[in-house]
Coordinates of C-alpha atoms in Angstrom, one line a residue:
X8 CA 10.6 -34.4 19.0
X9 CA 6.7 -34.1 18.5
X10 CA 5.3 -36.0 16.0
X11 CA 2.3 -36.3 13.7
X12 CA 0.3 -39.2 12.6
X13 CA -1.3 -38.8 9.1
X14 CA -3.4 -41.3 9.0
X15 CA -5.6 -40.5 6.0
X16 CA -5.1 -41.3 2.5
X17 CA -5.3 -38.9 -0.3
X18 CA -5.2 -40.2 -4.0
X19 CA -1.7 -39.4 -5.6
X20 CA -2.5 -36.3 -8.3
X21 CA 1.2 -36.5 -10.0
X22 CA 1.3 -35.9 -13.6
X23 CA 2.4 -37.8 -16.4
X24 CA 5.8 -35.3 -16.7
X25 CA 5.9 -35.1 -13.1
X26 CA 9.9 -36.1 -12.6
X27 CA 9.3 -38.0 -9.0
X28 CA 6.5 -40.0 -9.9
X29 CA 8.7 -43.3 -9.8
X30 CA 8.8 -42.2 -5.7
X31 CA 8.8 -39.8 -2.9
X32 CA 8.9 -39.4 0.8
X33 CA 6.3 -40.1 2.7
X34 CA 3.9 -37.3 4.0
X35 CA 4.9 -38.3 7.6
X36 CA 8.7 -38.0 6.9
X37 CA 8.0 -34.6 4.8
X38 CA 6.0 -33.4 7.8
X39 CA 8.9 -34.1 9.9
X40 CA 11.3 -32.6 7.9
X41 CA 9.4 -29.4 8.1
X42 CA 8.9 -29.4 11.8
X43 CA 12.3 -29.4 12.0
X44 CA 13.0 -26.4 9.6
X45 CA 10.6 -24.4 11.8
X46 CA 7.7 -24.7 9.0
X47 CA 10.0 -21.7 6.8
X48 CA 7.7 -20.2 4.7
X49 CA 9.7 -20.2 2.0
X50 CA 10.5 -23.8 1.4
X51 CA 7.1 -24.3 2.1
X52 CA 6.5 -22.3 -1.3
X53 CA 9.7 -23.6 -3.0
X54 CA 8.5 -27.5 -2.7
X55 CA 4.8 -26.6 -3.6
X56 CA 6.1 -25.2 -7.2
X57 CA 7.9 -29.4 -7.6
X58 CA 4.6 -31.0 -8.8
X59 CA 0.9 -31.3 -7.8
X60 CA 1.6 -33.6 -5.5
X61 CA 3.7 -31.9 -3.3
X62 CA 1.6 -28.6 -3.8
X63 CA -1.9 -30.4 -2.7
X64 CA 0.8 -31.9 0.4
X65 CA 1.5 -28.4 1.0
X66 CA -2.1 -26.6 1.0
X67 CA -3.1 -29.4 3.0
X68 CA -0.8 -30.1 6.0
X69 CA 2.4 -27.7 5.7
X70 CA 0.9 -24.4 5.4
X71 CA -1.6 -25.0 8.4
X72 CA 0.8 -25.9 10.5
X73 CA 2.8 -23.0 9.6
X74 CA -0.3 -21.0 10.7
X75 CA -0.6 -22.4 13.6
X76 CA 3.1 -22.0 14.2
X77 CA 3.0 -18.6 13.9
X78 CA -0.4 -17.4 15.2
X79 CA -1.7 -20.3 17.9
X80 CA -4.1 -18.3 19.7
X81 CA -5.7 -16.6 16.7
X82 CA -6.1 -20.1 14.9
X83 CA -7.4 -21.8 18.1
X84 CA -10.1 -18.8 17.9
X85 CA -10.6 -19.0 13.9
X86 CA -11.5 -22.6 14.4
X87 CA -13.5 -22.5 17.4
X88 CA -16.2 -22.8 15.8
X89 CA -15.7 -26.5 14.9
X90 CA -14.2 -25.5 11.5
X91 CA -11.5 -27.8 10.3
X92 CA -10.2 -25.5 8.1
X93 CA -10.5 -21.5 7.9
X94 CA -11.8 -19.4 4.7
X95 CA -10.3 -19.0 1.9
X96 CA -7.6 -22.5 2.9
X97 CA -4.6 -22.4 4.2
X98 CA -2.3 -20.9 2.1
X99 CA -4.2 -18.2 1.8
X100 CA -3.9 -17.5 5.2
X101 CA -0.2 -17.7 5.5
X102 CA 0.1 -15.9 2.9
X103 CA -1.9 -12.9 4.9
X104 CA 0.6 -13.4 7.9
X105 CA 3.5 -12.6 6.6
X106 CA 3.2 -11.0 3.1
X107 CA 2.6 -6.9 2.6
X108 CA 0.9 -7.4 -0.8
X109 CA 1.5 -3.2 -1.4
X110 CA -0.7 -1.8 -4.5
X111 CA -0.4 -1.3 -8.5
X112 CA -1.1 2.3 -10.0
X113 CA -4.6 2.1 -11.4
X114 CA -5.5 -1.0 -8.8
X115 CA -7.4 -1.3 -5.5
X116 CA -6.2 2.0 -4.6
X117 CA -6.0 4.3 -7.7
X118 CA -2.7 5.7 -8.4
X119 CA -0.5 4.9 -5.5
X120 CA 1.9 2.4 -6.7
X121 CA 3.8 0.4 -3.8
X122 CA 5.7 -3.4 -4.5
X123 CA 4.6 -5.8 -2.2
X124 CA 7.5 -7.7 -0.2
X125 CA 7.2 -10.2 3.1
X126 CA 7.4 -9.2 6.4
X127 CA 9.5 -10.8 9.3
X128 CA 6.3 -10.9 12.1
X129 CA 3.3 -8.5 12.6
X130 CA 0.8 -8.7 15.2
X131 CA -2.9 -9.4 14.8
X132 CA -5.3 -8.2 17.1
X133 CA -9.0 -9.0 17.9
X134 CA -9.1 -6.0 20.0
X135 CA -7.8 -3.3 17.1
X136 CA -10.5 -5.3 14.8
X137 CA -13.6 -4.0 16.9
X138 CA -12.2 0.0 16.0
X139 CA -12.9 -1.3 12.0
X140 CA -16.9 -2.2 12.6
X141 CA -19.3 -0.5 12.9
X142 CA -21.3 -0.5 16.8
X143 CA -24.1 -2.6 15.4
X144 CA -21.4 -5.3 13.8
X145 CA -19.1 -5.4 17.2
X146 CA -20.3 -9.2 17.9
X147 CA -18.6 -10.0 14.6
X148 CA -14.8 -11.2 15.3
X149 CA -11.9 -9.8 13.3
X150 CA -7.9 -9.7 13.5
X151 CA -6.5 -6.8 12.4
X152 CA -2.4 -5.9 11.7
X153 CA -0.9 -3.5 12.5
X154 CA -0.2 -0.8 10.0
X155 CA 2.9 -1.9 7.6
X156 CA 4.7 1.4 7.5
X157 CA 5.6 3.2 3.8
X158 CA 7.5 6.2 4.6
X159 CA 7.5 9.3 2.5
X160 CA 5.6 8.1 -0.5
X161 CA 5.7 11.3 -2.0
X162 CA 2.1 13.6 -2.1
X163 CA 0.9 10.6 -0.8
X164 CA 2.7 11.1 2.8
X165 CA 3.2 8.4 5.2
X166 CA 1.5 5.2 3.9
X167 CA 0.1 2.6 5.8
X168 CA -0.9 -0.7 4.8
X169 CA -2.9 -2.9 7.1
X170 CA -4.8 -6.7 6.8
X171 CA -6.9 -9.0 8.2
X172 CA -9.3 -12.0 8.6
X173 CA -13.2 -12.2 9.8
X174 CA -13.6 -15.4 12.1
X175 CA -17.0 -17.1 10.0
X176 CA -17.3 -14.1 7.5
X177 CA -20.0 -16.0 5.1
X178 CA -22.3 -15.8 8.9
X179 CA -20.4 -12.3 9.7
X180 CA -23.3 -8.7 10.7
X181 CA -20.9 -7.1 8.5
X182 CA -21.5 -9.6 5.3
X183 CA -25.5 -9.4 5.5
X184 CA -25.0 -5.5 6.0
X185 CA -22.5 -5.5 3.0
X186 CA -25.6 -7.2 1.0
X187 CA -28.5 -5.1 2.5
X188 CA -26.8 -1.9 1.3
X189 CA -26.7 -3.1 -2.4
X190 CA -22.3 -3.1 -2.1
X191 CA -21.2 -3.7 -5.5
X192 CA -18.2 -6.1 -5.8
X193 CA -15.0 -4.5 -7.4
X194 CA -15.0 -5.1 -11.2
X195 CA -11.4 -6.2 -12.3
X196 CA -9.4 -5.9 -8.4
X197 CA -9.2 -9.5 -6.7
X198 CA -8.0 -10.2 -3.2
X199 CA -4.1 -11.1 -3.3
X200 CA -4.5 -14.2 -0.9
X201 CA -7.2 -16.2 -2.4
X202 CA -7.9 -14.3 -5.6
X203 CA -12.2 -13.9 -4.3
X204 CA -13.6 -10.6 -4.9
X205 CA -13.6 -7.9 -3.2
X206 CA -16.0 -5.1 -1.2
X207 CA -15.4 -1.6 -0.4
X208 CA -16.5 -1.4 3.0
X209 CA -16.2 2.9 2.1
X210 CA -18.3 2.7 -0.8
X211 CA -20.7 1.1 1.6
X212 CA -20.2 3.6 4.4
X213 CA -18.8 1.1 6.8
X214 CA -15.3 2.5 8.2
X215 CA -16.3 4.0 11.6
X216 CA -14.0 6.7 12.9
X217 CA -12.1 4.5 15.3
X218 CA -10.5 2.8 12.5
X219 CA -8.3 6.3 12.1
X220 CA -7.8 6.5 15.9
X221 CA -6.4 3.0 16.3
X222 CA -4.1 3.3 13.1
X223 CA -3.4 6.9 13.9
X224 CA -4.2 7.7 10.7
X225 CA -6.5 11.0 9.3
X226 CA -9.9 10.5 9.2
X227 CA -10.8 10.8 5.4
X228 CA -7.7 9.2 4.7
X229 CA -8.9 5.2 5.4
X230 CA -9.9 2.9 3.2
X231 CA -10.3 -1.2 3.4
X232 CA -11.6 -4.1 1.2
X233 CA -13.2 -7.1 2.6
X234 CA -13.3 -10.5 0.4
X235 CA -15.4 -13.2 -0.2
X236 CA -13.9 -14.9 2.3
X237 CA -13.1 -12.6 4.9
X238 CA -9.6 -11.4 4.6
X239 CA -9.2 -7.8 5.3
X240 CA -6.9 -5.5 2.9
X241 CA -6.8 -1.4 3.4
X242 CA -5.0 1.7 3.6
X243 CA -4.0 4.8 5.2
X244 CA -2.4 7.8 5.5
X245 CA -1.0 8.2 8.8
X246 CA -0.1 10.9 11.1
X247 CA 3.1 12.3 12.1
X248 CA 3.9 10.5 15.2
X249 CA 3.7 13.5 17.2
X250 CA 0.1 14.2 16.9
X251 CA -0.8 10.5 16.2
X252 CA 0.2 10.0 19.8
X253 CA -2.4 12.3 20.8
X254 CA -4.8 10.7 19.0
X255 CA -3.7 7.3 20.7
X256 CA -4.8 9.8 24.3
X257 CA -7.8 10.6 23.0
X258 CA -9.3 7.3 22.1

């Protein structure tokens, strides 16, 4: 069985009413543990709602191996860079693999109103992220979803719901072009992951038409919100799947 030295020390942050202050397991032996329950998401969250101890234990060690777990080749890329950690932390970030966050009427996207709920696997693509930037941003390195699929949402149609994460966002083209065009941050909607603010890459004319094509999705139906910190939230109407197979030809 693989195994993980921890070798650091991190200051104990229990409470005074924290009920397993008198003791606990070691990190090492909770690490274990976990590797053994294939890092499950769920008890992941479940033990960082015990105490601040076990929540800090969690955003630090837990939830990025359960990134790395899931998505190896996409977190060997994120950190490339020499980052030892990726924007907006950990949790954050498994929370964006596996979690549909859906929309509120009167939120990000008006009046549509679908529940969130968690999603067994998707697949995140630097290749489908190049069809969301613009020509002069293509250097810039984004994972994309695929679309989560809402089926007849009434005069809505077929919904799709799709996220991401920018690789480096704060030195991302598409940041300093988000800031050269004056894009006004949204007023009250914050993202779901890592509760930073959010950008309307439409309100700053940044959705090129290849976004539609890859999604199979209409044209003028595409919208997306990039945060502080890089993660990627949008949505579309798509196409029937007969013509958005010829779409899929034509591109």
């Amino acid at each position: 069985m693989e195994s993980m030295i921890l070798t650091k020390q991190y200051r104990c942050i229990h409470s005074s009413s924290c009920q397993c202050i008198k003791g606990h397991l070691s990190e090492d032996v909770i690490f274990l543990v976990f590797q053994q329950l294939n890092w499950n998401p769920k008890l992941i969250a479940t033990l960082s709602c015990v105490c601040k101890w076990f929540d800090d234990l969690a955003k630090r060690v837990l939830w990025k191996a359960f990134c790395r777990a899931r998505a190896p080749k996409m977190l060997l890329d994120l950190q490339s860079s020499g980052s030892h950690s990726v924007d907006g932390n950990w949790r954050a970030l498994g929370k964006l693999l596996i979690y549909c966050s859906g929309c509120t009427k009167g939120g990000l996207f008006n009046n549509i109103h679908i529940p969130g709920h968690f999603v067994y696997r998707t697949r995140f693509s630097r290749t489908s992220g190049k069809s969301f930037l613009l020509p002069q941003c293509r250097t810039d390195i984004l994972y994309v979803s695929d679309p989560c699929e809402h089926l007849d949402q009434g005069d809505e149609g077929d919904v799709g719901f799709f996220r991401g994460i920018f690789k480096s966002f704060s030195m991302s083209k598409v940041r300093k072009m988000l800031i050269e065009r004056g894009a006004q941050l949204h007023p009250t909607e914050v993202c779901p992951y890592c509760k930073a603010k959010w950008w309307s890459m439409q309100q700053a004319e940044m959705i090129p038409q290849s976004a539609s094509c890859r999604l199979g999705a209409y044209d003028d139906c595409i919208e997306y919100y990039v945060c502080l910190n890089g993660h990627v939230l949008g949505i579309c109407t798509l196409l029937p799947l007969s013509d958005s197979e010829e779409v899929s030809d034509l591109e």
